[in-house]
Tab-separated table of C-alpha atoms in Angstrom:
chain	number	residue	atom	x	y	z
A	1	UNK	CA	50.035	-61.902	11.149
A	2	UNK	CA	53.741	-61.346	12.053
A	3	UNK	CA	56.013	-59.006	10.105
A	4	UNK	CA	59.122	-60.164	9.138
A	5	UNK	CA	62.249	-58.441	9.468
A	6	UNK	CA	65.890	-59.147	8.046
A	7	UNK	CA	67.432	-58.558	11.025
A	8	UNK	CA	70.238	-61.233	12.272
A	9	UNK	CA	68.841	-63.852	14.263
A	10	UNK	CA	69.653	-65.627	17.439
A	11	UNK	CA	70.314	-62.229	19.223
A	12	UNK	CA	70.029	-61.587	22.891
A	13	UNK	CA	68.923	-59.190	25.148
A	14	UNK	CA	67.849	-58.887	28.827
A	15	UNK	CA	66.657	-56.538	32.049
A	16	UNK	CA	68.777	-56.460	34.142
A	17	UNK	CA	67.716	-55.772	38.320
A	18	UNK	CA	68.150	-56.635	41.773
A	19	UNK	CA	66.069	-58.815	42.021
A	20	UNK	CA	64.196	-58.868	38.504
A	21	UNK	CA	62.695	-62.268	38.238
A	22	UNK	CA	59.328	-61.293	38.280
A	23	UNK	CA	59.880	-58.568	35.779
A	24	UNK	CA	56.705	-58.222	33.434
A	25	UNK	CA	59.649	-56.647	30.888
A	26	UNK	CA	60.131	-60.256	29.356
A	27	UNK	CA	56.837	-60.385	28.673
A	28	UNK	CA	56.243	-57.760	26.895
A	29	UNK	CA	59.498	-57.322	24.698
A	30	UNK	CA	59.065	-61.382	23.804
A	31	UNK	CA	55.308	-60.518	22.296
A	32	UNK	CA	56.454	-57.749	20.289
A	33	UNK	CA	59.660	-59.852	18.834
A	34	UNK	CA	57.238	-62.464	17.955
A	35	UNK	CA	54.584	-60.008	16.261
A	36	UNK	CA	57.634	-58.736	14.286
A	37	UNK	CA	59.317	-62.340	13.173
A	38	UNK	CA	61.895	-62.422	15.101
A	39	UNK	CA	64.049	-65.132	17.272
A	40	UNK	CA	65.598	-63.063	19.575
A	41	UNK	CA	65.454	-64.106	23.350
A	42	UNK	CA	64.840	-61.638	26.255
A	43	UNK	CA	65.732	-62.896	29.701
A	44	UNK	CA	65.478	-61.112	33.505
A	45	UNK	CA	68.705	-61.302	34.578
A	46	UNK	CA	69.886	-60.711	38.370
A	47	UNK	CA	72.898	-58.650	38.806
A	48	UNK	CA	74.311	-57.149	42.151
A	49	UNK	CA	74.420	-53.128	42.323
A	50	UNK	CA	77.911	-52.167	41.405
A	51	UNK	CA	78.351	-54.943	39.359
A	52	UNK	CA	76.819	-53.628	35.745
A	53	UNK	CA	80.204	-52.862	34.386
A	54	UNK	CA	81.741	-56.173	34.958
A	55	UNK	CA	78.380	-58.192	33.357
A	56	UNK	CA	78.785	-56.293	30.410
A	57	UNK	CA	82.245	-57.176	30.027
A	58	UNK	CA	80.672	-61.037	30.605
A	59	UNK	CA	78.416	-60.556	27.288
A	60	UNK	CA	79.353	-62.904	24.376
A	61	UNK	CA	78.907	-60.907	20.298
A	62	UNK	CA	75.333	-62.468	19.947
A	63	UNK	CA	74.049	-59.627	22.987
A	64	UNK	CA	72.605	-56.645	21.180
A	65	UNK	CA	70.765	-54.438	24.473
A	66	UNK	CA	70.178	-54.499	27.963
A	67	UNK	CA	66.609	-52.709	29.623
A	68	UNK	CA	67.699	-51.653	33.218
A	69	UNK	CA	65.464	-50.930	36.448
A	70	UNK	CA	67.310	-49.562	39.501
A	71	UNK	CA	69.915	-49.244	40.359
A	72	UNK	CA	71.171	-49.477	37.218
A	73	UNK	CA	69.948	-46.443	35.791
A	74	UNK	CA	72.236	-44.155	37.428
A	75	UNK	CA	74.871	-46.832	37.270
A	76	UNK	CA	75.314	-47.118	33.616
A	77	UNK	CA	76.178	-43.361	32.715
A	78	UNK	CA	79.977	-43.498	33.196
A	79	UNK	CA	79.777	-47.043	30.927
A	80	UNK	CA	78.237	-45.313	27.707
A	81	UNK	CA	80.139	-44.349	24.741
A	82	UNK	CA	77.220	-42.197	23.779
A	83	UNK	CA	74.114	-41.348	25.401
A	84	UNK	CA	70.992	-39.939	23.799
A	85	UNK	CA	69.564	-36.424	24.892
A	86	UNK	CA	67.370	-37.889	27.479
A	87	UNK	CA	69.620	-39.462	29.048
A	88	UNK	CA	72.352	-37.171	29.203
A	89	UNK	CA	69.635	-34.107	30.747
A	90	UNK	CA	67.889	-36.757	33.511
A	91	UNK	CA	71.451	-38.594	33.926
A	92	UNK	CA	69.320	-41.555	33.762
A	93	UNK	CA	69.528	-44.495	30.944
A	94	UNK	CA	66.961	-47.898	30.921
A	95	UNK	CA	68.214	-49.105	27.801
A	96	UNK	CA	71.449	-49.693	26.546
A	97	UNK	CA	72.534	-50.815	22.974
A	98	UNK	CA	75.416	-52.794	22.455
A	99	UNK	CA	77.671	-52.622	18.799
A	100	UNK	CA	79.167	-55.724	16.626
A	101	UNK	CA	82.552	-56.010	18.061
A	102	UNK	CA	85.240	-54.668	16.611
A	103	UNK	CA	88.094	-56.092	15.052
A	104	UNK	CA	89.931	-55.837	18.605
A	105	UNK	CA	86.815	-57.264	19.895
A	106	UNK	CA	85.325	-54.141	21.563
A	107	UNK	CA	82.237	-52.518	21.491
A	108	UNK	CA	80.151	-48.981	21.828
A	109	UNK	CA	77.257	-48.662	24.512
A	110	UNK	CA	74.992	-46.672	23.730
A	111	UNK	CA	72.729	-45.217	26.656
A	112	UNK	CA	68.916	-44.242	25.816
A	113	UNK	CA	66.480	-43.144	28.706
A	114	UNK	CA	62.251	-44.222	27.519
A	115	UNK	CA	60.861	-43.590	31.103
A	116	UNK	CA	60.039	-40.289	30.044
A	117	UNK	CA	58.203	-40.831	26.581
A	118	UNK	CA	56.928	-43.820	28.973
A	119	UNK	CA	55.218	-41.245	31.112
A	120	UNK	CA	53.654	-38.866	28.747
A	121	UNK	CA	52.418	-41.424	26.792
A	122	UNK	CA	50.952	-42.783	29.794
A	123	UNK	CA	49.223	-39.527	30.403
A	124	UNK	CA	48.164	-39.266	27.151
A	125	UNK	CA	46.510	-42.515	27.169
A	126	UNK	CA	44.866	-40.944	30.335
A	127	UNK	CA	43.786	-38.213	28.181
A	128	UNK	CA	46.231	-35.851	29.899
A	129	UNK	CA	48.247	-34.172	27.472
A	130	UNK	CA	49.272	-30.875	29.276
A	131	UNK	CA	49.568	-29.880	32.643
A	132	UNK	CA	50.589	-26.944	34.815
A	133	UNK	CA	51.558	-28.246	38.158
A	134	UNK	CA	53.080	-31.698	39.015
A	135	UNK	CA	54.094	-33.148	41.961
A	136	UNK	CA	56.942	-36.019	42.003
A	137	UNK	CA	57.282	-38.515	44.430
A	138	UNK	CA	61.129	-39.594	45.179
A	139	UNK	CA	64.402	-38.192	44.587
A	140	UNK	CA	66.113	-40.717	42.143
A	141	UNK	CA	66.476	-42.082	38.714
A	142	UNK	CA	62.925	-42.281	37.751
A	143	UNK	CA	61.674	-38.896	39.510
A	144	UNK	CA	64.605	-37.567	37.018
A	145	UNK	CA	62.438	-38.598	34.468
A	146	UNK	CA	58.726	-37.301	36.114
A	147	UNK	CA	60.342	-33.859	35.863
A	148	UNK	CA	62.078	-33.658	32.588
A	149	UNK	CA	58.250	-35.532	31.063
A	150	UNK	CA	56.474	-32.470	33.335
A	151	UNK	CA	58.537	-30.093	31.393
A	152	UNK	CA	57.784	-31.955	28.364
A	153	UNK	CA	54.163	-31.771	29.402
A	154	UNK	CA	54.166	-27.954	29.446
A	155	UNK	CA	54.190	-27.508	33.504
A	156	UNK	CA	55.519	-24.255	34.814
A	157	UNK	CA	56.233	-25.755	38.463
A	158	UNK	CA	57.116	-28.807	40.166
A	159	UNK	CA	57.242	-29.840	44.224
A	160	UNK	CA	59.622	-32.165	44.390
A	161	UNK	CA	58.739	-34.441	47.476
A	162	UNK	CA	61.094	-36.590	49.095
A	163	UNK	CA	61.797	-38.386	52.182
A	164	UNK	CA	65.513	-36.717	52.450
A	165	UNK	CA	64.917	-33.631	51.046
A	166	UNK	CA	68.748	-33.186	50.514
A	167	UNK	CA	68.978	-36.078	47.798
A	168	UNK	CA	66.527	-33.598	45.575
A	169	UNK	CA	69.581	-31.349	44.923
A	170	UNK	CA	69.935	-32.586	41.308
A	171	UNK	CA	66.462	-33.051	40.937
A	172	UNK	CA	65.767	-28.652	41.677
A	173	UNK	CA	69.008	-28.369	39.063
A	174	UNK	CA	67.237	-30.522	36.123
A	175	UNK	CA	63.888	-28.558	37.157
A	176	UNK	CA	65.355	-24.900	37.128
A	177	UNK	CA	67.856	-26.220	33.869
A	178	UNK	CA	64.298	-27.178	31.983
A	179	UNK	CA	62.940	-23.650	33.145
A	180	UNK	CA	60.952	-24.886	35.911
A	181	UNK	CA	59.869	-23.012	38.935
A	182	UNK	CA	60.910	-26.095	41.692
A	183	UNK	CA	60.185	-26.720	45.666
A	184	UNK	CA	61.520	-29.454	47.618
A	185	UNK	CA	59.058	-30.614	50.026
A	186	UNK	CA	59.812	-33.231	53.242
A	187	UNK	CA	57.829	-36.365	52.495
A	188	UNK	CA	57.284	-37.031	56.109
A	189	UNK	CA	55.272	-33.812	56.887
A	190	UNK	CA	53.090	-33.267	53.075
A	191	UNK	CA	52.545	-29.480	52.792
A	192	UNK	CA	49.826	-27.696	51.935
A	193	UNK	CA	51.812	-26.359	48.621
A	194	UNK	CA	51.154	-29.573	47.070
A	195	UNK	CA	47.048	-29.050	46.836
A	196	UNK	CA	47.526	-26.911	43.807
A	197	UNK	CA	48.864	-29.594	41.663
A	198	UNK	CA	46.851	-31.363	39.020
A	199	UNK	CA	49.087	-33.687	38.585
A	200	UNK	CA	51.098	-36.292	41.188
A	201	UNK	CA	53.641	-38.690	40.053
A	202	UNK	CA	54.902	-41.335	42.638
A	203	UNK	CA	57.961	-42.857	41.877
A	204	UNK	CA	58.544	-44.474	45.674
A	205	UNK	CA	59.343	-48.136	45.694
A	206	UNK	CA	56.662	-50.512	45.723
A	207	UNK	CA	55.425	-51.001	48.726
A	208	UNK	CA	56.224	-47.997	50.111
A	209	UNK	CA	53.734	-47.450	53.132
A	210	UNK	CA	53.453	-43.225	54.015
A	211	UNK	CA	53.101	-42.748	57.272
A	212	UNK	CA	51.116	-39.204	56.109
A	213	UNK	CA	48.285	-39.034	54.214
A	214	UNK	CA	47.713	-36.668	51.434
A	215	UNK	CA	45.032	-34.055	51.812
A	216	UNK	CA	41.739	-34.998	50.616
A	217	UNK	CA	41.160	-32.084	48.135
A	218	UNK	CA	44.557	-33.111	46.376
A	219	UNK	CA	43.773	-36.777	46.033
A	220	UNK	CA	40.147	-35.730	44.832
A	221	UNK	CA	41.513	-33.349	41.661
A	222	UNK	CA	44.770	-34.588	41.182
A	223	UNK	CA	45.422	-37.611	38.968
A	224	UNK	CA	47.862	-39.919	40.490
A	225	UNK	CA	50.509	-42.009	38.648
A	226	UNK	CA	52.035	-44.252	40.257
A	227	UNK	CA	55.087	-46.162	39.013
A	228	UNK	CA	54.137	-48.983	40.698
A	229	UNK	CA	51.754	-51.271	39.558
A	230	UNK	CA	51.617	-54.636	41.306
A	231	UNK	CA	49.921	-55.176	43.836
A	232	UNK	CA	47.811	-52.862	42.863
A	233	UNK	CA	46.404	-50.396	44.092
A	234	UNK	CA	48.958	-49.660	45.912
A	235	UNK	CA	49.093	-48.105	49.432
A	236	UNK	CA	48.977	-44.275	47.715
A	237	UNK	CA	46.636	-45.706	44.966
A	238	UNK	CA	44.159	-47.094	47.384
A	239	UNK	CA	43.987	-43.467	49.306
A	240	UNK	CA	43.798	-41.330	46.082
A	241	UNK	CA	40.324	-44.470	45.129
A	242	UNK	CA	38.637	-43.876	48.269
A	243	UNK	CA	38.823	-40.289	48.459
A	244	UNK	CA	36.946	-40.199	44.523
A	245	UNK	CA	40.459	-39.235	43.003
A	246	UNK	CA	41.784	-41.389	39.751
A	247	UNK	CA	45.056	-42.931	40.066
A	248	UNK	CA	46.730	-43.929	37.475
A	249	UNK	CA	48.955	-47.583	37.525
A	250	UNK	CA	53.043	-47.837	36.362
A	251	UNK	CA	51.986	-50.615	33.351
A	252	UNK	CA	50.722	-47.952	30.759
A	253	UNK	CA	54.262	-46.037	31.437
A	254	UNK	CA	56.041	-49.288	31.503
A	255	UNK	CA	54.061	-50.282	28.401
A	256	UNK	CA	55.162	-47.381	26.523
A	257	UNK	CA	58.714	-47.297	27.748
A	258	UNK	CA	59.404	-50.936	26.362
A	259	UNK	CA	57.230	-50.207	22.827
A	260	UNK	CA	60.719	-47.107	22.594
A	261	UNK	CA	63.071	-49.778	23.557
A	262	UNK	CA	61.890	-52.067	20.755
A	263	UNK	CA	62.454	-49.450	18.653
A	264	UNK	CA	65.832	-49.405	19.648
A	265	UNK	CA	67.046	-52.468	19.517
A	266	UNK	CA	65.382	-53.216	16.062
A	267	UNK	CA	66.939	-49.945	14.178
A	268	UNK	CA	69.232	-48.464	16.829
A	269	UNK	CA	66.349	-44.721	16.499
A	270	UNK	CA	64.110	-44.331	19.303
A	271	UNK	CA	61.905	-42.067	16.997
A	272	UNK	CA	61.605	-44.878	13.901
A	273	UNK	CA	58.059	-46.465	14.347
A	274	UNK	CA	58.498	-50.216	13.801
A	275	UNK	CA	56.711	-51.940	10.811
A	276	UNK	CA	52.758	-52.626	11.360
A	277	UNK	CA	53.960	-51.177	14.923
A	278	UNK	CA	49.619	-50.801	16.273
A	279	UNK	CA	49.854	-54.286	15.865
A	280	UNK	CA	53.327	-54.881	18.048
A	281	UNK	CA	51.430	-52.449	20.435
A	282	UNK	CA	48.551	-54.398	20.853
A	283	UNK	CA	50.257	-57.453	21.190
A	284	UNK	CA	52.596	-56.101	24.014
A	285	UNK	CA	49.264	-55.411	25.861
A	286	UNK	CA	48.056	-58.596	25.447
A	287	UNK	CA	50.853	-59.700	26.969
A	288	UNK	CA	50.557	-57.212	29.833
A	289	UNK	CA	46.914	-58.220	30.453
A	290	UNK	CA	47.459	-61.887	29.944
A	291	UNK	CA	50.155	-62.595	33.180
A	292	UNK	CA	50.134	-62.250	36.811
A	293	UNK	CA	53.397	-60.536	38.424
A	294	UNK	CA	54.292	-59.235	41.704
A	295	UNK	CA	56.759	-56.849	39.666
A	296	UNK	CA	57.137	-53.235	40.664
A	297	UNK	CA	58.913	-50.972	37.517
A	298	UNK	CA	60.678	-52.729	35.026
């Protein structure tokens, strides 16, 4: 049985990409809007890189919040009026939340970042809850995130492992800012460092074909996550299955990351649980389970 909400109806929201058509997002934000009585209409919407700032200036009073995949994430932080603690440490936001309009007919944006509640909730659902060691996969928006959650998840260290090791210079300053021990590692030639971790979190495009292979004894003890999540496996998932290892899909974190953006869109607090919200939850995983999608993140 839905619950109903007073909320105004006929409001619209979006995620936003390039491309984004196949995004599961729709999917998922449309079930729980229906569980909770409400009208509002979520779209995928393409938009060009370096165009985010001149769509939002497109978007008519009825628009109340935008969920963004790359490379809008890094994009959309000179555009906020205010940005939530997540997203000012990773200097990363996926959601934004749009105000009434003014009498002058302008408007706050307010920046949120749910990729990392997205992973640790993923983990938890994985029945990993702390770790000591991750590796991350990747050197943009959504790494940002793997190593603020790995702080979050009580690690100590993280190897930050990237195909141009240079483009992990922010990535070592969040680390060492969240009091992590952090070592950049070249992608193309996987060190031996990265056998003590428990924990690896890919966030390399779908796709993404190594031309290395991890070493056994990793893939074996480590638990993979992998941001991706269709096809799956993917390439990395497939090696950490038939080496004995678990690896973990993208659609639990992306799951979880939508649930937060529900929340913020309905009350504007990240940390407000929604009405009956096991019963939103359940119904955006019916949704996840019920369509095929070639969609990678978002």
């Amino acid at each position: 049985m839905a619950t109903e909400l007073k909320l105004p109806p006929g409001r619209r929201l979006a995620v936003l990409g390039a491309p984004v058509s196949h995004s599961k997002s729709p999917a998922l934000h449309r079930a729980a809007y229906r569980q909770l009585g409400l009208d509002w209409e979520y779209t995928a919407q393409d938009v060009a890189p370096g165009e985010l700032g001149a769509f939002l200036g497109t978007l008519g009073p009825d628009w109340l919040g935008l969920s963004l995949t790359m490379p809008f994430k890094h994009e959309a932080l000179p555009l906020l009026t205010e940005r939530d603690r997540v997203a000012q440490v990773t200097g990363a936001a996926n959601t934004l939340l749009l105000s009434e309009p003014g009498a002058d007919g302008t408007r706050t944006v307010a920046g949120f970042n749910t990729d990392v509640v997205g992973i640790v909730r993923a983990l938890a659902d994985a029945g990993i809850t702390a770790v000591s060691s991750v590796a991350v996969l990747g050197a943009g928006a959504t790494a940002a995130s793997a190593v603020m959650a790995a702080a979050e998840l009580g690690a100590e260290s993280v190897e930050l492992i990237a195909r141009t090791p240079a483009k992990a210079a922010p990535l070592v300053e969040l680390g060492r800012s969240l009091g992590l021990v952090v070592v950049v590692s070249d992608l193309a030639t996987v060190p031996d460092a990265s056998r003590a971790v428990g924990l690896v979190v890919s966030t390399l495009p779908g796709g993404t074909r190594l031309d290395v292979e991890f070493p056994a004894a990793l893939r074996q003890h480590a638990t993979l996550l992998d941001v991706a999540y269709a096809p799956w496996p993917s390439a990395l998932g497939a090696s950490w299955q038939e080496a004995g290892g678990t690896a973990l899909s993208g659609l639990g974190m992306l799951l979880h990351q939508a649930l937060i953006q529900v929340r913020i869109f309905v009350s504007g607090d990240p940390f407000a649980p929604l009405p009956d919200e096991p019963a939103v939850l359940a119904s955006m995983r019916a949704a996840l389970a019920a369509g095929p999608s070639d969609a990678v993140g978002g």
